[in-house]
Short mmCIF file of C-alpha atoms and ligand atoms in Angstrom, two decimals:
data_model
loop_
_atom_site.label_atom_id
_atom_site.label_comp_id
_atom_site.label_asym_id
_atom_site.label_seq_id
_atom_site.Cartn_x
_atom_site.Cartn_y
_atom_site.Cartn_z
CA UNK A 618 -98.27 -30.89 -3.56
CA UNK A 619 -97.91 -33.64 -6.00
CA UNK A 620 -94.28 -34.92 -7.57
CA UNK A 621 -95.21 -35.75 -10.86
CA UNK A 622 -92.78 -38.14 -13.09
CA UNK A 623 -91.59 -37.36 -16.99
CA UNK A 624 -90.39 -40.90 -17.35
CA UNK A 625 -93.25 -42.76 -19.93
CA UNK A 626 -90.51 -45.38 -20.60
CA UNK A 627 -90.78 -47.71 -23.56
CA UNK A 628 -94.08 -45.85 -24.86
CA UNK A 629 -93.80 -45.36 -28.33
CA UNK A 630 -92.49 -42.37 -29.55
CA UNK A 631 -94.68 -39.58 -31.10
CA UNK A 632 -93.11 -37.70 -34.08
CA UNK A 633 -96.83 -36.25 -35.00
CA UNK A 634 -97.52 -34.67 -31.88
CA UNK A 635 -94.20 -33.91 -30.05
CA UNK A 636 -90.61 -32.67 -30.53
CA UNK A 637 -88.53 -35.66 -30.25
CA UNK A 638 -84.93 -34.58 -29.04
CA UNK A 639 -82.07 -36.40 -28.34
CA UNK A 640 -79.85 -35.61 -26.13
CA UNK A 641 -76.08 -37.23 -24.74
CA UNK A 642 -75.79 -36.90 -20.84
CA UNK A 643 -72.82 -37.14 -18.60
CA UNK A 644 -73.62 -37.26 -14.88
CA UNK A 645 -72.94 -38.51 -11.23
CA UNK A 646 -76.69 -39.14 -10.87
CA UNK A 647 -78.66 -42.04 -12.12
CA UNK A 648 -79.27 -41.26 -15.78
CA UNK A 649 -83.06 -41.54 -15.17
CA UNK A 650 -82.91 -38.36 -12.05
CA UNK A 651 -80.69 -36.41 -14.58
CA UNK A 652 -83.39 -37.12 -17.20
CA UNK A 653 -86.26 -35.83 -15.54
CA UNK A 654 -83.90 -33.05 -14.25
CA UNK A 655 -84.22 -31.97 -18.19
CA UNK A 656 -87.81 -32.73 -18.87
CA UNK A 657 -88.81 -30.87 -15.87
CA UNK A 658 -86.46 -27.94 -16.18
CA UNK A 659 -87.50 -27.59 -19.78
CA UNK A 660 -91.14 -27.68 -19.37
CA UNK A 661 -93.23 -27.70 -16.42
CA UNK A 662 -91.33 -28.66 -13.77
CA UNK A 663 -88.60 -26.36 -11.79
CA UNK A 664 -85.76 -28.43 -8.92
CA UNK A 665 -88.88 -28.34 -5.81
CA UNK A 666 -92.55 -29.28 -6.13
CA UNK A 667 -95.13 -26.15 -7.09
CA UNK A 668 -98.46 -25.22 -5.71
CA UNK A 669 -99.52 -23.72 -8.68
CA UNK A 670 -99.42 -26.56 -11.44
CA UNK A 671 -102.96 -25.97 -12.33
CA UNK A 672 -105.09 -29.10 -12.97
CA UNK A 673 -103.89 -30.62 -16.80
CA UNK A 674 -100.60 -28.37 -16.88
CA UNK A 675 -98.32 -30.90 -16.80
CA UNK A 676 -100.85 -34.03 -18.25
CA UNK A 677 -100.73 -31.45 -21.61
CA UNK A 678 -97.61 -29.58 -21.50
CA UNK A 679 -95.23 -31.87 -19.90
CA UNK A 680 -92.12 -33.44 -21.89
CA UNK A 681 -92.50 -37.28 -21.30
CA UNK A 682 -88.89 -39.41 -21.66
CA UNK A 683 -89.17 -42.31 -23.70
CA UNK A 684 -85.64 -43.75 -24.29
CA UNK A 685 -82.65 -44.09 -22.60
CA UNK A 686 -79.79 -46.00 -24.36
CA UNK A 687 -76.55 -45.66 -22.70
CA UNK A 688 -75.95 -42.08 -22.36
CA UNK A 689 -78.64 -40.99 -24.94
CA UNK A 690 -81.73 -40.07 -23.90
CA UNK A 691 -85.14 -39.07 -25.63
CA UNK A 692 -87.36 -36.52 -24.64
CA UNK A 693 -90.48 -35.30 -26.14
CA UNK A 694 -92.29 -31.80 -26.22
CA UNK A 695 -95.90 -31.83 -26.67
CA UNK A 696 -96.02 -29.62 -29.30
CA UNK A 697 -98.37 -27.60 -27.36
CA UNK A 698 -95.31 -25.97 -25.85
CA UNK A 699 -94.07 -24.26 -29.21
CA UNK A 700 -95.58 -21.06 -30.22
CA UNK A 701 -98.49 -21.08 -32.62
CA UNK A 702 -97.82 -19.86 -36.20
CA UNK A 703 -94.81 -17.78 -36.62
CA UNK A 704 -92.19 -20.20 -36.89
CA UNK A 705 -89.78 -18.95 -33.72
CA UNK A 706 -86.92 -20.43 -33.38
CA UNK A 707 -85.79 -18.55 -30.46
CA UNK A 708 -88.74 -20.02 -28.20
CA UNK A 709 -87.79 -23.47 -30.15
CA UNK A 710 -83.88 -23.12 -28.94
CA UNK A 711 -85.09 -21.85 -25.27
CA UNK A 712 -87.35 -24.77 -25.19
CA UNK A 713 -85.08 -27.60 -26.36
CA UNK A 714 -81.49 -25.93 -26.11
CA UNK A 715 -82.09 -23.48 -23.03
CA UNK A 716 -81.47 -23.65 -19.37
CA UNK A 717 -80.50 -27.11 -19.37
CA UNK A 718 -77.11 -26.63 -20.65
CA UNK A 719 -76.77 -24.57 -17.24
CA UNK A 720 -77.96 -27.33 -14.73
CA UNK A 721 -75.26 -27.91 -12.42
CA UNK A 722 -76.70 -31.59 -11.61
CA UNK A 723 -75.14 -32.20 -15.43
CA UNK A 724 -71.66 -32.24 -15.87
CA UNK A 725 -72.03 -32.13 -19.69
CA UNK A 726 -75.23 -32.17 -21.61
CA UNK A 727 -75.17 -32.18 -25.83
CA UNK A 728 -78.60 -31.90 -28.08
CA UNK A 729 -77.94 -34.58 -30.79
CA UNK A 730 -80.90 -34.71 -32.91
CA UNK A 731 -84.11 -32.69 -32.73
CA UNK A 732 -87.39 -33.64 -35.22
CA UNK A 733 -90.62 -31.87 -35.21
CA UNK A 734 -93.82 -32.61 -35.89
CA UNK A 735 -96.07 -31.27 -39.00
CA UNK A 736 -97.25 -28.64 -36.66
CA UNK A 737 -94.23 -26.90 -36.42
CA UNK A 738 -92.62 -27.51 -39.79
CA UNK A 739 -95.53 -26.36 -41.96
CA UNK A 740 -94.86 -22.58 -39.71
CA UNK A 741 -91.46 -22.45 -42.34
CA UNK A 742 -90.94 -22.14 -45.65
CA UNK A 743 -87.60 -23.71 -46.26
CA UNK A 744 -85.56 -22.61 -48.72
CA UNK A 745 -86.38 -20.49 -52.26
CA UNK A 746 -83.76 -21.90 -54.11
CA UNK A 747 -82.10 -24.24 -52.52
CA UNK A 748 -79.37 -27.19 -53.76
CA UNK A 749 -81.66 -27.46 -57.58
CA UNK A 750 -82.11 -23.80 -57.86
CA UNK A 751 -78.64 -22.92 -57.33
CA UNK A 752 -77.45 -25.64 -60.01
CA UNK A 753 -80.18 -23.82 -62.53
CA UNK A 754 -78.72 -20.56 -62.10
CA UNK A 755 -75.33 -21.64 -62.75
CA UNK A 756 -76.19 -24.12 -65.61
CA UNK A 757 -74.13 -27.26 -63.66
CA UNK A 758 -76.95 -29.74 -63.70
CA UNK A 759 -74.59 -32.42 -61.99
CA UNK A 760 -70.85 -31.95 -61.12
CA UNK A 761 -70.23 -30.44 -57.94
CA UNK A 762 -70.31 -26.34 -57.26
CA UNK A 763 -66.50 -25.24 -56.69
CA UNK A 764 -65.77 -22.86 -55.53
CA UNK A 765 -63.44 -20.17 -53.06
CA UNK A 766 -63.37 -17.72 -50.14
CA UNK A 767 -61.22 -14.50 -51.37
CA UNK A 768 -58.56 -14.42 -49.38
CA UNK A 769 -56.88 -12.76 -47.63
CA UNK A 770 -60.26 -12.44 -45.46
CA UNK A 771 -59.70 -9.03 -45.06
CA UNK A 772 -57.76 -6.33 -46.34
CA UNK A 773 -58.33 -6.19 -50.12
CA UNK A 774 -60.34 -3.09 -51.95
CA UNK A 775 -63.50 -3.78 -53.91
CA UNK A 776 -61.14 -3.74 -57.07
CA UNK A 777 -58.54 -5.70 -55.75
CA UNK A 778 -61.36 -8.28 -54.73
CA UNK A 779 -63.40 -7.95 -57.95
CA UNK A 780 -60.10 -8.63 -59.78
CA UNK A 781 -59.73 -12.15 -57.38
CA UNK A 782 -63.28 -12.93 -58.56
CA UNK A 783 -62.86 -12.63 -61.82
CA UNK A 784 -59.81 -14.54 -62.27
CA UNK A 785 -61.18 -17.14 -59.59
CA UNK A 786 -64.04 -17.17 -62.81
CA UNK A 787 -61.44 -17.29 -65.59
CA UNK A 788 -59.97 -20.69 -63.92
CA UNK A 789 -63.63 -22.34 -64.07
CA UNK A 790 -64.94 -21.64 -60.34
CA UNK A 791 -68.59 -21.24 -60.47
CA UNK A 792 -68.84 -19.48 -56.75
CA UNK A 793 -66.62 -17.05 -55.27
CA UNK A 794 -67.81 -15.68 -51.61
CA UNK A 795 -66.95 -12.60 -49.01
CA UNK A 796 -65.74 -14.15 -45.84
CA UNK A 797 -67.05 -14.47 -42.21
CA UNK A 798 -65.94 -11.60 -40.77
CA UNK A 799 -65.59 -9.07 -43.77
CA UNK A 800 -69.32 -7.01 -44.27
CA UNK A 801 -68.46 -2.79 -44.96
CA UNK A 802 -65.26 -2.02 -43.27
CA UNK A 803 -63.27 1.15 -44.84
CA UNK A 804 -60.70 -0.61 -46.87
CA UNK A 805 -63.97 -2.09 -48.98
CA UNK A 806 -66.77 -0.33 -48.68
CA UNK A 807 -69.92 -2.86 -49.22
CA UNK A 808 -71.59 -0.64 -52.05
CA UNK A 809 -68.58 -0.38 -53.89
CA UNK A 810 -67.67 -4.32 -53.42
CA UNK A 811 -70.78 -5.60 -54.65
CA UNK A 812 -70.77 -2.66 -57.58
CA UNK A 813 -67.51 -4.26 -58.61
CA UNK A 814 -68.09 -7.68 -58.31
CA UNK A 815 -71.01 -7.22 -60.21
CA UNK A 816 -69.15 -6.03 -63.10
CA UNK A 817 -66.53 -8.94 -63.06
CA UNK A 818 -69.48 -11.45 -62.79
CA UNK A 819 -71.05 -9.94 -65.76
CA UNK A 820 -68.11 -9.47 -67.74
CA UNK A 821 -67.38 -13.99 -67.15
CA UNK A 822 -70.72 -14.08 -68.28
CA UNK A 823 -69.88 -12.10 -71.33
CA UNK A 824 -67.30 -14.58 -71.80
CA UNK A 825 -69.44 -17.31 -71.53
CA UNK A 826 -69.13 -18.54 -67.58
CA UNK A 827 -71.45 -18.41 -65.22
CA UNK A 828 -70.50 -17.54 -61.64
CA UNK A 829 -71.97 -16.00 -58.25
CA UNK A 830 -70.52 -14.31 -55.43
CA UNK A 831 -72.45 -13.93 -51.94
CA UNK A 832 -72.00 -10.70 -50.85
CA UNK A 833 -71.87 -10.97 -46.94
CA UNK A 834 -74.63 -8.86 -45.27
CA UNK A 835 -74.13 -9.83 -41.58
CA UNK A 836 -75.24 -6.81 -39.23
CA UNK A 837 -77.74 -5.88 -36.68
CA UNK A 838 -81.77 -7.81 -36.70
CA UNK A 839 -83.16 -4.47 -37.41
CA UNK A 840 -81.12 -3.59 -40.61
CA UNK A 841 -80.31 -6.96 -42.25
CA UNK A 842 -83.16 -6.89 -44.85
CA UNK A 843 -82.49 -3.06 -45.65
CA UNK A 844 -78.88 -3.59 -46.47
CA UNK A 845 -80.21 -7.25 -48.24
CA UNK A 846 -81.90 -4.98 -50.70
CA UNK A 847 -79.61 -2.57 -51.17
CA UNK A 848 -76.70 -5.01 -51.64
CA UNK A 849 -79.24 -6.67 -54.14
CA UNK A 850 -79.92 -3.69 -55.98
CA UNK A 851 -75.59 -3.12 -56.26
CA UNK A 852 -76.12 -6.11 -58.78
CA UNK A 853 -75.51 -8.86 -56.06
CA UNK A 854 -76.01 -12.31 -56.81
CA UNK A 855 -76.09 -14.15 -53.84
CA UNK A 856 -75.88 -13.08 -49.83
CA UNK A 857 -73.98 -14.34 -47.03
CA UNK A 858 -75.15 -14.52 -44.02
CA UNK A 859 -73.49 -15.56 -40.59
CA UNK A 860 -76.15 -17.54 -39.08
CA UNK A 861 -74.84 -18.41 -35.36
CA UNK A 862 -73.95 -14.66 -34.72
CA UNK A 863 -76.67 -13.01 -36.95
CA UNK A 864 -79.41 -15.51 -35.39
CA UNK A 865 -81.70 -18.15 -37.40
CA UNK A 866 -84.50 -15.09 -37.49
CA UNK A 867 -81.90 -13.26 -39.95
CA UNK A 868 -81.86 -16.22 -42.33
CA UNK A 869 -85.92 -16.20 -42.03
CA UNK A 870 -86.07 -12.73 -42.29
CA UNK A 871 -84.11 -12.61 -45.68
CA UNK A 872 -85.54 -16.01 -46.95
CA UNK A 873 -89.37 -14.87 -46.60
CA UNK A 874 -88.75 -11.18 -47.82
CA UNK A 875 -90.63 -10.54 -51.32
CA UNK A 876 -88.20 -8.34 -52.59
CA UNK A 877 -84.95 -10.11 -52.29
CA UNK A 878 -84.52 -12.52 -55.05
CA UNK A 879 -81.49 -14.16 -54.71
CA UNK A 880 -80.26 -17.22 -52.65
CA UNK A 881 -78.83 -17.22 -49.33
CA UNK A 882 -75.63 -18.44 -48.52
CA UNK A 883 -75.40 -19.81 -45.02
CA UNK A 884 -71.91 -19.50 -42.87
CA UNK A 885 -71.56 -20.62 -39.19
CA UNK A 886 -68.83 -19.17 -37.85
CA UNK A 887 -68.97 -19.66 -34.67
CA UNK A 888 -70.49 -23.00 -34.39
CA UNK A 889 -67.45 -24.29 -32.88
CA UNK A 890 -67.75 -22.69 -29.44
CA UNK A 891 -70.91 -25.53 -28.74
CA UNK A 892 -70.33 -27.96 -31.79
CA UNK A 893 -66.90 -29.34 -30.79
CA UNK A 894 -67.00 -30.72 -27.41
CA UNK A 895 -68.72 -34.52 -27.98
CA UNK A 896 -70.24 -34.46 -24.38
CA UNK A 897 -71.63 -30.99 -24.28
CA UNK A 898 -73.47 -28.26 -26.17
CA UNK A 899 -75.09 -28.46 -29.59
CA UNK A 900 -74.32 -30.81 -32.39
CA UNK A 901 -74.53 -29.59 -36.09
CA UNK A 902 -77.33 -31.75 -36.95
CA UNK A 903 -80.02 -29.58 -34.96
CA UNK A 904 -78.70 -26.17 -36.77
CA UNK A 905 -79.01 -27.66 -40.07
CA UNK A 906 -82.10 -29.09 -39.87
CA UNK A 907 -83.10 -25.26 -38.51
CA UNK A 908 -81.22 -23.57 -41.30
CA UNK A 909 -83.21 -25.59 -43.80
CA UNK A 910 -86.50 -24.54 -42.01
CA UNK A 911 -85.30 -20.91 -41.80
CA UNK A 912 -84.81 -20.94 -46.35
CA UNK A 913 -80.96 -20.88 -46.03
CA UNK A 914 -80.19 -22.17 -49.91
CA UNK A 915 -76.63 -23.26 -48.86
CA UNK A 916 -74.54 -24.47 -45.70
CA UNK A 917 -71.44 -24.90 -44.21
CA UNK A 918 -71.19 -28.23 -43.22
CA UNK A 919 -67.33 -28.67 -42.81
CA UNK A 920 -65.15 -30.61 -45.36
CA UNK A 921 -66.36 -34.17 -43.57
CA UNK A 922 -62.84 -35.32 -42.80
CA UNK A 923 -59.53 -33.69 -44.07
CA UNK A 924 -59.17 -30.04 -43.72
CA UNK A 925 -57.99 -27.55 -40.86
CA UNK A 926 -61.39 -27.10 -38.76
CA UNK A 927 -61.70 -30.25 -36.63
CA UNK A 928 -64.94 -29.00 -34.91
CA UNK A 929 -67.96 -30.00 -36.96
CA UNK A 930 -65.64 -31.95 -39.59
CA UNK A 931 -68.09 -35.69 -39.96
CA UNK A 932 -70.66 -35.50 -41.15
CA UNK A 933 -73.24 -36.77 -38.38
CA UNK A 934 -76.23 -36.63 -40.38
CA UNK A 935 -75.87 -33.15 -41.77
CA UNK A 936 -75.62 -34.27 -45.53
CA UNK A 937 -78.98 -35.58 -44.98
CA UNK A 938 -80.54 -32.80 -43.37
CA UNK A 939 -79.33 -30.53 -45.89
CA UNK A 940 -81.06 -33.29 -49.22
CA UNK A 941 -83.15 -35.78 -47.52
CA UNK A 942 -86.52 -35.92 -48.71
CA UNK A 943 -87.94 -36.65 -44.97
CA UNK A 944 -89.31 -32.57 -44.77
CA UNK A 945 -91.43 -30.72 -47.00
CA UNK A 946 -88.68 -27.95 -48.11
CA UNK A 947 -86.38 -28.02 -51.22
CA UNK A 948 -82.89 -28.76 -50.64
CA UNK A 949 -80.39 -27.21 -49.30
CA UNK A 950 -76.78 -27.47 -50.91
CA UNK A 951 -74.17 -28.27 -48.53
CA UNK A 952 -71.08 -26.56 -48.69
CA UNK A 953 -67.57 -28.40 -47.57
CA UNK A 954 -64.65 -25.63 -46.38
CA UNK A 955 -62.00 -24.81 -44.62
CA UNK A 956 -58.20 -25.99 -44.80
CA UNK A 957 -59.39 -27.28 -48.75
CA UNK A 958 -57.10 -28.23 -51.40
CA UNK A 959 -56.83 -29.78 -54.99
CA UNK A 960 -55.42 -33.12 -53.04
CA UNK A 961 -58.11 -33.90 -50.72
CA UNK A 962 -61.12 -33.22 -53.22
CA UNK A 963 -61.26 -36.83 -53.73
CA UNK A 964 -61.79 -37.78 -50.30
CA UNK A 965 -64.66 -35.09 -50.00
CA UNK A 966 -66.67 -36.49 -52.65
CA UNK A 967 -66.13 -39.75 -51.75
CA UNK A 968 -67.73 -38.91 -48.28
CA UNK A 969 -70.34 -36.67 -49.80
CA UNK A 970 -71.41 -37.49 -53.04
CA UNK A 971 -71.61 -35.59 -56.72
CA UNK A 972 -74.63 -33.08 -54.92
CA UNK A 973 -72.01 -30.33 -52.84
CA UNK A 974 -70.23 -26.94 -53.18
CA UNK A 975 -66.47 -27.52 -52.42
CA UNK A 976 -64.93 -24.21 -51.73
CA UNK A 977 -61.32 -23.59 -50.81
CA UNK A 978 -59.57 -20.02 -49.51
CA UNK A 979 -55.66 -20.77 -49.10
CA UNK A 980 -56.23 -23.86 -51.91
CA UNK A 981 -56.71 -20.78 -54.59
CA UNK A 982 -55.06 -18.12 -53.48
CA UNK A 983 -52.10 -20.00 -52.32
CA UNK A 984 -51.61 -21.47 -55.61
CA UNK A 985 -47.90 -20.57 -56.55
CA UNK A 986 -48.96 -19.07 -59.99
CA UNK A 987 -51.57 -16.98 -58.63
CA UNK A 988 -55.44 -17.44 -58.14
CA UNK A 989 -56.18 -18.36 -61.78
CA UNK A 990 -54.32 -21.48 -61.60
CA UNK A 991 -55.61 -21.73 -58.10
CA UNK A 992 -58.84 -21.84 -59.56
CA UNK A 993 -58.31 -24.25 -62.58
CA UNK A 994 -56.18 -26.51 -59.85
CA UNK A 995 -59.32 -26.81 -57.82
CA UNK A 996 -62.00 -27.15 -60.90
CA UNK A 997 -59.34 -29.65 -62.71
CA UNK A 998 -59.35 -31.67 -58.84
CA UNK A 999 -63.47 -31.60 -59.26
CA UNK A 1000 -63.43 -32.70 -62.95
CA UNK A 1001 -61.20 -35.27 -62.18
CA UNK A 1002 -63.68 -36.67 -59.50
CA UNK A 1003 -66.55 -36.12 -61.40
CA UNK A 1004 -64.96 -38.41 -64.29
CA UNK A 1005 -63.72 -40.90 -61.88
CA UNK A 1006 -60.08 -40.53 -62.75
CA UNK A 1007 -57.05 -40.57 -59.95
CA UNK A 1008 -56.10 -36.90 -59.44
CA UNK A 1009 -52.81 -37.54 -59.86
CA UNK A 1010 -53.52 -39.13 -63.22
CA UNK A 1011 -55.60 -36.29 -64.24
CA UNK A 1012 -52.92 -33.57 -62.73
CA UNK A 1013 -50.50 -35.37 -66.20
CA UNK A 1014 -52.64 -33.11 -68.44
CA UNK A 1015 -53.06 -30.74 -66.43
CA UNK A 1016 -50.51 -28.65 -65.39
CA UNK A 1017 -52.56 -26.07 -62.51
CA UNK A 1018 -53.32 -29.57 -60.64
CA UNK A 1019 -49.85 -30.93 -60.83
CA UNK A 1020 -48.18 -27.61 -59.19
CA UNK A 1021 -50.88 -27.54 -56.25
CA UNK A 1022 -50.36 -31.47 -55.66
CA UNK A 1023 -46.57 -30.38 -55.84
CA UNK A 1024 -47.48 -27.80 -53.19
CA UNK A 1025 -49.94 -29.26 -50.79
CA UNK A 1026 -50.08 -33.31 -51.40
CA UNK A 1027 -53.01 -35.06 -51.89
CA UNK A 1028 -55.07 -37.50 -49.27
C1 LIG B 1154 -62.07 -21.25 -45.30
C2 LIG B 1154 -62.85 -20.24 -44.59
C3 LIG B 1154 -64.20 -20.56 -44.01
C4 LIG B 1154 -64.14 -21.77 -43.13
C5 LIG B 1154 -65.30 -22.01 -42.19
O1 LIG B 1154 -60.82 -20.71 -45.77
O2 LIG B 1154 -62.45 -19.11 -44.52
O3 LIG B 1154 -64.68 -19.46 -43.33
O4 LIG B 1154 -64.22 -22.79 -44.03
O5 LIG B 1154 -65.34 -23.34 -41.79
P1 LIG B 1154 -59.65 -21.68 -46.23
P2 LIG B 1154 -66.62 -24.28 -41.94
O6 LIG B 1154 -60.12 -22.42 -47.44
O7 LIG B 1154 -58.48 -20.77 -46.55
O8 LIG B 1154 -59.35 -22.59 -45.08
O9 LIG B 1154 -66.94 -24.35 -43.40
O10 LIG B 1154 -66.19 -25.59 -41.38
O11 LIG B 1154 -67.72 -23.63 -41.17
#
């Protein structure tokens, strides 16, 4: 039985032909050992020599490592070992994000980065909308989406939350949203929620202000496209869907089906239980880049510094795997939440730029005088950025902004 070796040190990398991961390693063992530990486990190797590693098995199918710096290593999948056609990310994830998390030679293992060759990225579609088409529909060619999450997450009726939306609308938010873990429990039915909505998102526009709401339609593989069209045909705007616990096949599912026709909003609640620890699990980069494969048209990215969820907070590339140009799909529109406020608006666009929905829960409906001047506190906080002006130089003239500064400080 022959021992083959995965290390092909200092050969150049091969982006057209291979999935190029990187991945962070903490071990007892020499880094190389723990390396081919991974390449073998995750390809065609298993922890003994096999008799039946057919002649050109591992010459064609084996991952070859061609970095290590420090604790990062590189490994590359020919891209042989992907399916063909359908654009699976479940065999992608068991390949690159599978058993090795498990290997009990590792004391922590983390997947950094992933990129994949033309092969594999012409098998998605990316998304239908994305970051430009969600702009068009509201009319805001280039000041940033704001937004909330109607809070209390759950709890309200469809009238009590159509009422939140339209006053969130009345203050100048152009995107209101369902949260995480609210889809069609008995206190608001999801028919009579979106039906609702609906109406206060017509009647703003009636007014003159354009706004969506994603109607959360997070629920079982087999159903998610069924109650996707029905919740469309309630009048909603926009869906939410909870990516980590719904799956990446849900977002593809609901991105490539004809019949629904409007964008996808992308949570990841979850995320945290393998984001958050630096020397083990997944980082966010990886999920985005797969999110934006899968047609998601927005996603949670985190607020990129300030707010109350420290797991997945930086950015670590996400910004630019939601609108870099490097992949042949529109853009996706990154969304900054959780723990948001008037006072640290500032500090998000500084870190992220003009193109991002900023979307704050507690930072509207915490507002002392209610969620309309919740509302006009946040989109005062945006204008302000968006003009370049100090917030608390805008908040002078502007009264919503000075009471939520009063309330919550600014950064
Ligand atoms: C925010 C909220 C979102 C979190 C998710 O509410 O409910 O679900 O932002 O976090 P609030 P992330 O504004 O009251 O904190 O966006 O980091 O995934």
């Amino acid at each position: 039985m022959e021992s083959y070796s995965y290390l092909h040190l200092g050969e150049p990398e091969d982006p057209d032909e291979y999935v190029v991961c990187k991945y962070r390693v903490t071990t007892d063992l020499p880094i190389e050992k723990a390396a081919e530990a991974i390449a073998a486990e995750q390809s065609t190797g298993t922890w003994t020599g096999i008799s039946t590693l057919d002649s050109g098995i591992f010459e064609t199918l084996g991952a070859r490592i061609t970095r290590i710096e420090g604790d990062v290593i590189t490994v590359e999948f020919p891209a042989e070992d992907f399916s063909i056609e359908v654009g699976s990310v479940p065999q992608i994830l068991s390949v690159i994000a599978g058993n090795l998390f498990g290997l009990g030679s590792l004391k922590g293992v983390r997947l950094e980065d992933v990129t994949f060759p033309r092969s594999i990225t012409s098998q998605f579609k990316g998304p239908k909308y994305g970051a430009d088409g969600l702009r068009k529909i509201l009319d805001r060619p280039e000041k940033p989406l704001v937004g909330t999450i109607v809070k209390p997450k759950i709890g309200l009726s469809p009238k009590r939350t159509a009422e939140y939306v339209y006053e969130a609308g009345a203050g100048g938010l152009t995107n209101s949203k369902d949260d995480e873990t609210l889809v069609d429990q008995p206190f608001c039915p999801i028919e009579a929620r979106t039906v609702a909505v609906a109406e206060a998102l017509d009647k703003l526009k009636d007014e003159g202000h354009l706004m969506v709401h994603a109607i959360n339609v997070s629920t079982r593989g087999d159903k998610i496209v069924e109650l996707a069209e029905k919740v469309q045909g309630w009048g909603a705007k926009q869906l939410m869907v909870d990516v980590i616990t719904c799956g990446f096949g849900a977002v593809q599912a609901l991105a490539e089906d004809p019949s629904i026709k409007v964008p996808i909003h992308v949570h990841r609640t979850m995320h945290g239980a393998f984001t958050k620890d630096p020397l083990h699990g997944v980082a966010m980069l990886p999920l985005t880049k797969l999110v934006r494969m899968c047609g998601g048209d927005a996603l949670h990215i985190g607020t990129l510094g300030a707010g109350k969820m420290s797991a997945g907070a930086h950015d670590d590339g996400n910004l630019k795997a939601c609108l870099g140009d490097d992949v042949p799909y529109k853009t996706v529109m990154p969304v900054c939440s959780g723990g948001v406020y008037p006072g640290i608006v500032q500090d998000i666009v500084d870190r992220a730029g003009m193109n991002v929905q900023i979307q704050a829960g507690g930072g509207v409906a915490g507002h002392p005088n209610g969620v309309r001047c919740g509302a006009m506190g946040m989109s005062q906080a945006v204008d302000a950025a968006f003009a370049g002006i100090p917030v608390a130089e805008y908040a002078k003239d502007h009264k919503a902004l000075a009471i939520a500064l009063d309330k919550w400080g600014s950064k």
